[in-house]
PDB file of C-alpha atoms in Angstrom:
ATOM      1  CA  UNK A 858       0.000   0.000   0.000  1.00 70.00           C
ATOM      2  CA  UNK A 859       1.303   3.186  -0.692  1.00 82.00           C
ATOM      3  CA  UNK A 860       2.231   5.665   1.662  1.00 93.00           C
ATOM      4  CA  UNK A 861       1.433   9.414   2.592  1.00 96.00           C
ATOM      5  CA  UNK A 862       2.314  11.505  -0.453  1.00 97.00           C
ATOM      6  CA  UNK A 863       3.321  15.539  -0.563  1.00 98.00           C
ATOM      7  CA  UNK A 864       3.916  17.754  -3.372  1.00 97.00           C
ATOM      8  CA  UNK A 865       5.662  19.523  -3.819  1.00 97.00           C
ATOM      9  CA  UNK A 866       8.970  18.439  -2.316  1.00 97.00           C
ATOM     10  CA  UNK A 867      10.706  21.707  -1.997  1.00 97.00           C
ATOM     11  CA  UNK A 868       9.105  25.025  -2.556  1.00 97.00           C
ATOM     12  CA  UNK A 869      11.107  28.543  -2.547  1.00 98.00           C
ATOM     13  CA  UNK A 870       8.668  31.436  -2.459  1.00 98.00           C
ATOM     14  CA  UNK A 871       9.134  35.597  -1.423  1.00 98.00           C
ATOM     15  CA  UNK A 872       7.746  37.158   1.563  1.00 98.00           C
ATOM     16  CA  UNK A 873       3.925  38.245   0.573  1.00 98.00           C
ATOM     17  CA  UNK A 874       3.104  35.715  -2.039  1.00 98.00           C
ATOM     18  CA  UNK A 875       1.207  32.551  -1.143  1.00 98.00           C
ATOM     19  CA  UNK A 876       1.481  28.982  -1.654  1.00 98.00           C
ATOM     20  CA  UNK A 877      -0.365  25.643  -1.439  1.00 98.00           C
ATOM     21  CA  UNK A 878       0.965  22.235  -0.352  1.00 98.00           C
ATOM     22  CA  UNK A 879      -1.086  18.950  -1.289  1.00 98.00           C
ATOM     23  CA  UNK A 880      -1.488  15.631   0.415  1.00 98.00           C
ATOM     24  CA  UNK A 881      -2.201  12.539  -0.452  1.00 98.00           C
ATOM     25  CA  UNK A 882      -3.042  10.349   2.523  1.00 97.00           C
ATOM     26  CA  UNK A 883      -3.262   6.501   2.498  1.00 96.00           C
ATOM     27  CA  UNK A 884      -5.604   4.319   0.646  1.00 95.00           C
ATOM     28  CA  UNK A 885      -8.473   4.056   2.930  1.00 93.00           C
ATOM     29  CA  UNK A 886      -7.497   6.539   5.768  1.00 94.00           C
ATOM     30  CA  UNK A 887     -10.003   9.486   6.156  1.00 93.00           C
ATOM     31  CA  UNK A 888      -8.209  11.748   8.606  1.00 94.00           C
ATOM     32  CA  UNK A 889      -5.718  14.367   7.632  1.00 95.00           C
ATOM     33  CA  UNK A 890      -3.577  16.365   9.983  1.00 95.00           C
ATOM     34  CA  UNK A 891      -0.813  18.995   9.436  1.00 97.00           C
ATOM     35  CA  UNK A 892       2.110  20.020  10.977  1.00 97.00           C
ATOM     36  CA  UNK A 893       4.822  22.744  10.722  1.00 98.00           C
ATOM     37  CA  UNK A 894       8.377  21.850  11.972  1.00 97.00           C
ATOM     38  CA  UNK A 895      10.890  24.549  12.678  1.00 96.00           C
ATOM     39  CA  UNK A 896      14.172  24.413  14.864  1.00 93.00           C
ATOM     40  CA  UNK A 897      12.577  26.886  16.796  1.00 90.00           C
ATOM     41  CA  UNK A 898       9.370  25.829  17.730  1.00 94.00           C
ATOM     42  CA  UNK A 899       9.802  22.143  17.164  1.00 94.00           C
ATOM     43  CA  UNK A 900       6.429  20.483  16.058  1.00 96.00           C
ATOM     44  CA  UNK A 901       3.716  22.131  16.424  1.00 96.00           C
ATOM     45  CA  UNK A 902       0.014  20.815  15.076  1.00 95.00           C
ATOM     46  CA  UNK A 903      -1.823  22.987  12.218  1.00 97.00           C
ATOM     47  CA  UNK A 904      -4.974  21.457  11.819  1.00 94.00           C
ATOM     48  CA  UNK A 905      -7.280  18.059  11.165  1.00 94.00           C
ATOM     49  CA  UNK A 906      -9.488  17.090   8.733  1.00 95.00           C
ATOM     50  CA  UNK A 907     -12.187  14.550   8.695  1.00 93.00           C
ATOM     51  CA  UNK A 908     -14.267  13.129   5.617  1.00 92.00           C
ATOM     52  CA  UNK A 909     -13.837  17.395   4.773  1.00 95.00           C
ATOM     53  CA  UNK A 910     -14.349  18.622   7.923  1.00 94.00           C
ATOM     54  CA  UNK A 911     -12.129  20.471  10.340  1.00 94.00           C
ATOM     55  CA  UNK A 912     -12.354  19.246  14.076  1.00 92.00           C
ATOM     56  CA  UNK A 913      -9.367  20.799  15.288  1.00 92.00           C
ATOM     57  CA  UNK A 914      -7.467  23.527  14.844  1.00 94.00           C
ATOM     58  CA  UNK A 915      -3.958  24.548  16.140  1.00 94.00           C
ATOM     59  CA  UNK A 916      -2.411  28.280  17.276  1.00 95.00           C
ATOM     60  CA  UNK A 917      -2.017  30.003  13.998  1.00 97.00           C
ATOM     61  CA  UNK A 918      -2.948  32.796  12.539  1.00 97.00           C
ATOM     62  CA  UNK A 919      -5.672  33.140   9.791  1.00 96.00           C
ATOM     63  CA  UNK A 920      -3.453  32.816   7.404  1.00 98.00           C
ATOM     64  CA  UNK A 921      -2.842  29.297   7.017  1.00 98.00           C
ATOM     65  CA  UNK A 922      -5.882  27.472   6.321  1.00 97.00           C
ATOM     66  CA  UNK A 923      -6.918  23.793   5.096  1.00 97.00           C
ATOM     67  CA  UNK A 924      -9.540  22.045   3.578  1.00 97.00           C
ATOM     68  CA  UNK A 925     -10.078  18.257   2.595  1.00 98.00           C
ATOM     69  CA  UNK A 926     -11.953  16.927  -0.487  1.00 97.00           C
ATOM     70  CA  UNK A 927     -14.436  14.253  -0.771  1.00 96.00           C
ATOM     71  CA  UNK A 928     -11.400  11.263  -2.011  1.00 95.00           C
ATOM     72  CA  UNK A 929      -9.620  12.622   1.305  1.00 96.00           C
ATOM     73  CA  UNK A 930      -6.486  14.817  -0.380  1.00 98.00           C
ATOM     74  CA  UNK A 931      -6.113  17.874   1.533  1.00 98.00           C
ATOM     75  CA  UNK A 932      -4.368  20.866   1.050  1.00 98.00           C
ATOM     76  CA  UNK A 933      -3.143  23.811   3.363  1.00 98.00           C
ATOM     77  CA  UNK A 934      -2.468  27.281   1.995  1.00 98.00           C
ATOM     78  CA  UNK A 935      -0.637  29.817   3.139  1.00 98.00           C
ATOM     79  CA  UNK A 936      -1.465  33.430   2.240  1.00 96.00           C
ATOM     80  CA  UNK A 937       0.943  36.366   2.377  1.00 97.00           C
ATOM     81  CA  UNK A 938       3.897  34.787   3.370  1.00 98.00           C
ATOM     82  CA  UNK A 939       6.632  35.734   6.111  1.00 98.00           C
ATOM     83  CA  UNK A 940       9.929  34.636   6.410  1.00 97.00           C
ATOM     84  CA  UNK A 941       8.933  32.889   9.902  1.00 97.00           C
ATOM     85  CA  UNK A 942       6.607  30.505   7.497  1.00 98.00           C
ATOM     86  CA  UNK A 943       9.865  29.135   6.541  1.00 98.00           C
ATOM     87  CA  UNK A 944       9.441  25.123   7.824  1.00 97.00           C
ATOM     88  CA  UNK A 945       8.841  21.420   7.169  1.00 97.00           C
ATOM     89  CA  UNK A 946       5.181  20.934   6.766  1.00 98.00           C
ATOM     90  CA  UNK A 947       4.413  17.385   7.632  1.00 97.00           C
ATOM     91  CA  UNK A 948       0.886  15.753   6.482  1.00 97.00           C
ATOM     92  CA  UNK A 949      -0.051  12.846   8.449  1.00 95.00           C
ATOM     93  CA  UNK A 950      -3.261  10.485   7.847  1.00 95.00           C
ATOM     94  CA  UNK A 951      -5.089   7.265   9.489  1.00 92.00           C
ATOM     95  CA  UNK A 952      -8.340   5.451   9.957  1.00 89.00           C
ATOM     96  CA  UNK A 953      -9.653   8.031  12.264  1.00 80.00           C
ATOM     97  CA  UNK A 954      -7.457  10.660  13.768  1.00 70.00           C
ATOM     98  CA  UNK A 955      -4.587  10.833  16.289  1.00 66.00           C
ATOM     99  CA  UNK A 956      -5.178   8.665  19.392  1.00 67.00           C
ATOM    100  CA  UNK A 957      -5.779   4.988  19.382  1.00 64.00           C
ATOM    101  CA  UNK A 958      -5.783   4.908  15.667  1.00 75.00           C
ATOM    102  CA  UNK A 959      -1.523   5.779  14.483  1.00 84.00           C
ATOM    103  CA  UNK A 960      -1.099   8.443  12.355  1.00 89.00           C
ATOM    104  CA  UNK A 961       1.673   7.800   9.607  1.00 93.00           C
ATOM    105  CA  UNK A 962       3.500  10.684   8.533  1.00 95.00           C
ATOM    106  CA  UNK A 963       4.949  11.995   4.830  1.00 96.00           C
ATOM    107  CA  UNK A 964       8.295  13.116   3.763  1.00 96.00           C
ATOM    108  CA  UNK A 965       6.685  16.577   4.119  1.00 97.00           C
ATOM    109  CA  UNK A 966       7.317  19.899   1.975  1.00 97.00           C
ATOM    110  CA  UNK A 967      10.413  22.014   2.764  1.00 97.00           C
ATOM    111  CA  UNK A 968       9.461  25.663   2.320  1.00 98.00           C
ATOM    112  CA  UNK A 969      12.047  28.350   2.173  1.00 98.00           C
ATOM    113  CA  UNK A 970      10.426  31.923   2.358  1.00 98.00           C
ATOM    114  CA  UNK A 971      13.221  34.525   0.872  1.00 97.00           C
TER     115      UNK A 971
ATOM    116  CA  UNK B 564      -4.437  20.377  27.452  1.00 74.00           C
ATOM    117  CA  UNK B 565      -1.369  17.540  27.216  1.00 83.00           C
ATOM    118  CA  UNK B 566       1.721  18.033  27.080  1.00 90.00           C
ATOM    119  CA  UNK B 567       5.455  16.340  26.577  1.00 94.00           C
ATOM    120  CA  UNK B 568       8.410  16.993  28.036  1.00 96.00           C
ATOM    121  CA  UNK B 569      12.067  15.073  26.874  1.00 97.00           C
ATOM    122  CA  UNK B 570      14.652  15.485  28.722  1.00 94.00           C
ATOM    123  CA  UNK B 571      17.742  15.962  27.118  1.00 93.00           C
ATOM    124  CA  UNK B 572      18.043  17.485  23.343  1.00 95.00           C
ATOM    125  CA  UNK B 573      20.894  15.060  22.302  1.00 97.00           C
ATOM    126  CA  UNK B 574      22.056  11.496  23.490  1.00 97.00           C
ATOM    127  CA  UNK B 575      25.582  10.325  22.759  1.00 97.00           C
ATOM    128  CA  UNK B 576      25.938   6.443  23.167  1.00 97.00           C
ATOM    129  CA  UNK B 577      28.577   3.870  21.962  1.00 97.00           C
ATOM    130  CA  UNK B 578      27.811   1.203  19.051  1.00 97.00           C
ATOM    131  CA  UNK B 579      26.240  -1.922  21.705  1.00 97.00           C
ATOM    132  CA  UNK B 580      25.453   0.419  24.666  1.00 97.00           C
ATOM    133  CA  UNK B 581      21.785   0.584  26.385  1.00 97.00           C
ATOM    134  CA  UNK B 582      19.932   3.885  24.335  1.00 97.00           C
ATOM    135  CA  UNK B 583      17.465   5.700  26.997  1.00 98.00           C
ATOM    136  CA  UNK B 584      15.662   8.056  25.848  1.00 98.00           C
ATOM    137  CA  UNK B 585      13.370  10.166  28.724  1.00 97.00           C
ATOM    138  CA  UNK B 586       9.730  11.650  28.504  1.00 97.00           C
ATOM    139  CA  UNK B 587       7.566  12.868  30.709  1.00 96.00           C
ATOM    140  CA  UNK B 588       3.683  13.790  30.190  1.00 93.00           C
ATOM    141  CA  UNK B 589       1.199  15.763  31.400  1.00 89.00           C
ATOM    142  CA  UNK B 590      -2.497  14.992  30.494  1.00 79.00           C
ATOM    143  CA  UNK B 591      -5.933  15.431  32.260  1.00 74.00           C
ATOM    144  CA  UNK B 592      -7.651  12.714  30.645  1.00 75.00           C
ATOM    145  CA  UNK B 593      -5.600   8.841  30.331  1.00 76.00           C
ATOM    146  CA  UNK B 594      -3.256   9.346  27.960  1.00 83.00           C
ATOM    147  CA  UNK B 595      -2.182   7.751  24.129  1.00 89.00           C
ATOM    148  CA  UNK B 596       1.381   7.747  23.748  1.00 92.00           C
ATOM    149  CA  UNK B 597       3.656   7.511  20.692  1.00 94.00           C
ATOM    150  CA  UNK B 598       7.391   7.487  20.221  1.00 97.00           C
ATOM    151  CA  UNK B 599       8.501   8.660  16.662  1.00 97.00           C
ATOM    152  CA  UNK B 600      11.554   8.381  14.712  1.00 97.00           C
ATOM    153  CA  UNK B 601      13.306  10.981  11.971  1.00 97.00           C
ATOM    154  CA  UNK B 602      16.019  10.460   9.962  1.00 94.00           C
ATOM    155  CA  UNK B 603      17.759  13.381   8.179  1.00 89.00           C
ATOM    156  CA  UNK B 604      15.396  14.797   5.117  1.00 84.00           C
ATOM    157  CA  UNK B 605      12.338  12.238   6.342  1.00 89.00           C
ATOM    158  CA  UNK B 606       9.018  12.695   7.721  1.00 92.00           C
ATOM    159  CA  UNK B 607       8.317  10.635  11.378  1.00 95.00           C
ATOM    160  CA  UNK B 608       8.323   6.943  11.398  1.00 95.00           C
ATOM    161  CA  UNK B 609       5.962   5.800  14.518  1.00 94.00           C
ATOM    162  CA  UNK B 610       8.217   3.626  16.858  1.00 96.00           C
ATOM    163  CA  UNK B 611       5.505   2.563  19.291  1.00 94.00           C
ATOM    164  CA  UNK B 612       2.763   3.178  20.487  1.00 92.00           C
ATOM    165  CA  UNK B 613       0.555   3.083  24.003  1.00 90.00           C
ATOM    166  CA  UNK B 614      -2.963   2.756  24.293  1.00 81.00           C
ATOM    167  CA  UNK B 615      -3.661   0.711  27.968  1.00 78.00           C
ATOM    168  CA  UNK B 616      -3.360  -2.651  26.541  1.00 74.00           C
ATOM    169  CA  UNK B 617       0.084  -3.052  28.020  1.00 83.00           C
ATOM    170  CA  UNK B 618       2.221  -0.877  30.120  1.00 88.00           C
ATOM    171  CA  UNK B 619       5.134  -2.335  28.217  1.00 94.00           C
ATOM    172  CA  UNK B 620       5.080  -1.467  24.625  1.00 94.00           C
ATOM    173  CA  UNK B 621       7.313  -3.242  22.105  1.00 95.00           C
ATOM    174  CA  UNK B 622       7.979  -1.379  19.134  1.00 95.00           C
ATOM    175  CA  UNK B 623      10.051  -1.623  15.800  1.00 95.00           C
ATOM    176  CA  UNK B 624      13.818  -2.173  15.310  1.00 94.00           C
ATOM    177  CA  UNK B 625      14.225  -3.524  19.029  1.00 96.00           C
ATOM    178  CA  UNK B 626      12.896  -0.489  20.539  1.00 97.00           C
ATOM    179  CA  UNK B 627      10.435  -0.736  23.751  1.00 97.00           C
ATOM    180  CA  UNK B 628       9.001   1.863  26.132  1.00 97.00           C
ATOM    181  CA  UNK B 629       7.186   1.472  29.467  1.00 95.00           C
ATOM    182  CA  UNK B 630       4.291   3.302  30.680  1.00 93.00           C
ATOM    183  CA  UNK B 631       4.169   4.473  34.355  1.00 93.00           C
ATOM    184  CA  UNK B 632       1.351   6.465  35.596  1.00 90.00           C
ATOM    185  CA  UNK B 633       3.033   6.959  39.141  1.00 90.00           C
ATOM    186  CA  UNK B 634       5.836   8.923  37.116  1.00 92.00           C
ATOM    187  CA  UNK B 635       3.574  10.045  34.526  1.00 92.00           C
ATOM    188  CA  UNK B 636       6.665   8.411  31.623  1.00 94.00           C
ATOM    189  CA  UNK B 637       6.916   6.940  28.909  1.00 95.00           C
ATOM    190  CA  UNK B 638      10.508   5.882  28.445  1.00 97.00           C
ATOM    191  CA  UNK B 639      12.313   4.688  25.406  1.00 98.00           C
ATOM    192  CA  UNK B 640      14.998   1.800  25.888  1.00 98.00           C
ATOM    193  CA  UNK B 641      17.005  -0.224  23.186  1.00 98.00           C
ATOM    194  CA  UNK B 642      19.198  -2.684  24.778  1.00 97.00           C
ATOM    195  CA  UNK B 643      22.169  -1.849  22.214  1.00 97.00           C
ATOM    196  CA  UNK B 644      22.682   0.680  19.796  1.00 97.00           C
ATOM    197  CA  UNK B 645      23.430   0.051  16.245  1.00 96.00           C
ATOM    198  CA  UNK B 646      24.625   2.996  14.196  1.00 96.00           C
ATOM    199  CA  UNK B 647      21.492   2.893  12.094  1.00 95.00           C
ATOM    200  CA  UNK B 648      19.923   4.168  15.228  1.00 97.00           C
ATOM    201  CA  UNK B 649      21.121   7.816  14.477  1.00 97.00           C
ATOM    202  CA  UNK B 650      18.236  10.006  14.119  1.00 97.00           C
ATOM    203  CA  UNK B 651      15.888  12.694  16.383  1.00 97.00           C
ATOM    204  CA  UNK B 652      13.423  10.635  18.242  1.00 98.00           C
ATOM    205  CA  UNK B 653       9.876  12.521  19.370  1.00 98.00           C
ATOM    206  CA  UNK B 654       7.768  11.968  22.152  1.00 97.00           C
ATOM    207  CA  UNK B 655       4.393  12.513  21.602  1.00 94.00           C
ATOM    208  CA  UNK B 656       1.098  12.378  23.214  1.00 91.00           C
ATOM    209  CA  UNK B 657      -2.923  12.488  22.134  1.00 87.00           C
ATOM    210  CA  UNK B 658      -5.904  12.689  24.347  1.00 78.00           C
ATOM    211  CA  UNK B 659      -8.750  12.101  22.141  1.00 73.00           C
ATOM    212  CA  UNK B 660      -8.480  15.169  20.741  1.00 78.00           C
ATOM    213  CA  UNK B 661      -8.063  14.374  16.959  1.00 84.00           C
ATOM    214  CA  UNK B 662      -4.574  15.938  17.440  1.00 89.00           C
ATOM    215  CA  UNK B 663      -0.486  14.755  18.581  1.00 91.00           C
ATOM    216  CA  UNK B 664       1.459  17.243  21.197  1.00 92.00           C
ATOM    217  CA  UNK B 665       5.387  16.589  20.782  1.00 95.00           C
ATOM    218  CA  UNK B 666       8.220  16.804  22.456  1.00 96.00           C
ATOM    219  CA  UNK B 667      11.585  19.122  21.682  1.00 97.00           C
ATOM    220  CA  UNK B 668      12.354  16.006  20.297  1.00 97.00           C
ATOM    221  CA  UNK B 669      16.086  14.177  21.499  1.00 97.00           C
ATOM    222  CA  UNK B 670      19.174  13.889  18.934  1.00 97.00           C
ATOM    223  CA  UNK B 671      20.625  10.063  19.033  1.00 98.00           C
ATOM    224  CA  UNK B 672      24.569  10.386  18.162  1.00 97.00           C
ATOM    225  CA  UNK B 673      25.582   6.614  17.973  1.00 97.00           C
ATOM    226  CA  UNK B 674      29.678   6.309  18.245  1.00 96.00           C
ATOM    227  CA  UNK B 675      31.524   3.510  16.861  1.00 94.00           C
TER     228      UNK B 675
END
C-alpha cells in the first residue's frame, strides 16, 4: 500500500506571495492532519481534517488554512507569506485521527520563504 | 491540554550500549502515547505506540518503552545501539483530541 504523499517536495517562495501544499493520505485513511516543523518551535500541530471537515485547529494565525476533499487529499495554503513561514510541513493520515488509531507521517514539503 | 516533556536534546551512546531516551507527560484525561523516529530529510516513522493494553510497549527495530502512571513516563529503551539508530526521536502524546502534542524532540549520536 502506498504511503502518505506531498507535493511539492521543496518550494522557494518571497515574503507576501502565497502557496499551497497537497497531500495525499493513504488508501483508505479518512483523517488528515498537518504540521509545521521549525528548529525553533519544534512540532507544532496545524490542523485536522475529517471526511472534509475540520475538528481541530492549532495556534495560527488566519493565514494558514486547510480544507479536505471528498477522495480525502487535503491541502493547506498559506497566504501572504513571512519569512517565519519558513518550515517542514508534515501531512499525516489514518483510519480516524490521532489517538488509538496511528497516524503515519509523509516526507513533508520544505518551504524556504526569501 | 497535554503536554510532553524530553529530557535531554541530544544522546551520545557507543555502538552496543543501552539507548534511553526520557519523557515525561502531562495529560488530564488517560493518555495515548507515541514514540517517533526521523532520519535526516524524512518525515516521522511511529516507533511505538501506548494505548492501555500493556504498560510495556514493544515497538520496531528492538525499541520498547514502558508506561508508568506513578511517574507520569513513557521511556524509550534499546538494549544496544546500532549505528542505524542515528536520528531525532519525538515523544508525543494524544488525548482524544483528533490531534499529537510533541516533544523538543532528542538527537541520538551513535559512536563507533
Amino acid at each position: 500500500k502506498a504511503g502518505v504523499t506531498q507535493t511539492p517536495r521543496y518550494l522557494i517562495k518571497t515574503r507576501g506571495q502565497q502557496v499551497t501544499l497537497s497531500c495525499s493520505p493513504i488508501s483508505g485513511h479518512r483523517s488528515v492532519s498537518w504540521y509545521q516543523q521549525t528548529p525553533g518551535q519544534g512540532l507544532q500541530f496545524l490542523f485536522e481534517y475529517f471526511s472534509e471537515t475540520q475538528r481541530n485547529k492549532g495556534n495560527f494565525p488566519g493565514r494558514f488554512s486547510g480544507r479536505q476533499f471528498s477522495n480525502s487529499r487535503s491541502e493547506m495554503n498559506v497566504s501572504t507569506l513571512e519569512l517565519g513561514d519558513s518550515a517542514l510541513y508534515l501531512c499525516a493520515s489514518s483510519l480516524a485521527g490521532a489517538g488509538v488509531v496511528e497516524q503515519y507521517f509523509g516526507p513533508g514539503t520544505r518551504l524556504t520563504v526569501t | 491540554a497535554q503536554s510532553v516533556t524530553q529530557l535531554g536534546s541530544h544522546v551520545s551512546v557507543s555502538e552496543g550500549a543501552l539507548v534511553l531516551l526520557r519523557c515525561n507527560y502531562s495529560s488530564s484525561v488517560p493518555p495515548y502515547l507515541f514514540w517517533y523516529v526521523q532520519y535526516p530529510n524524512q518525515g516521522l516513522q511511529l516507533l511505538l505506540k501506548y494505548t492501555s493494553a500493556a504498560t510495556l510497549v514493544k515497538g520496531i527495530n528492538g525499541f520498547e518503552a514502558e508506561f508508568k502512571k506513578s511517574e507520569t513516563s513513557f521511556h524509550l529503551t534499546k538494549p544496544s545501539a546500532h549505528m542505524s539508530d542515528a536520528a531525532e526521536y519525538f515523544c508525543a502524546v494524544s488525548s482524544n483530541d483528533y490531534k499529537l502534542s510533541f516533544g523538543a524532540g532528542t538527537t541520538v549520536t551513535v559512536r563507533a
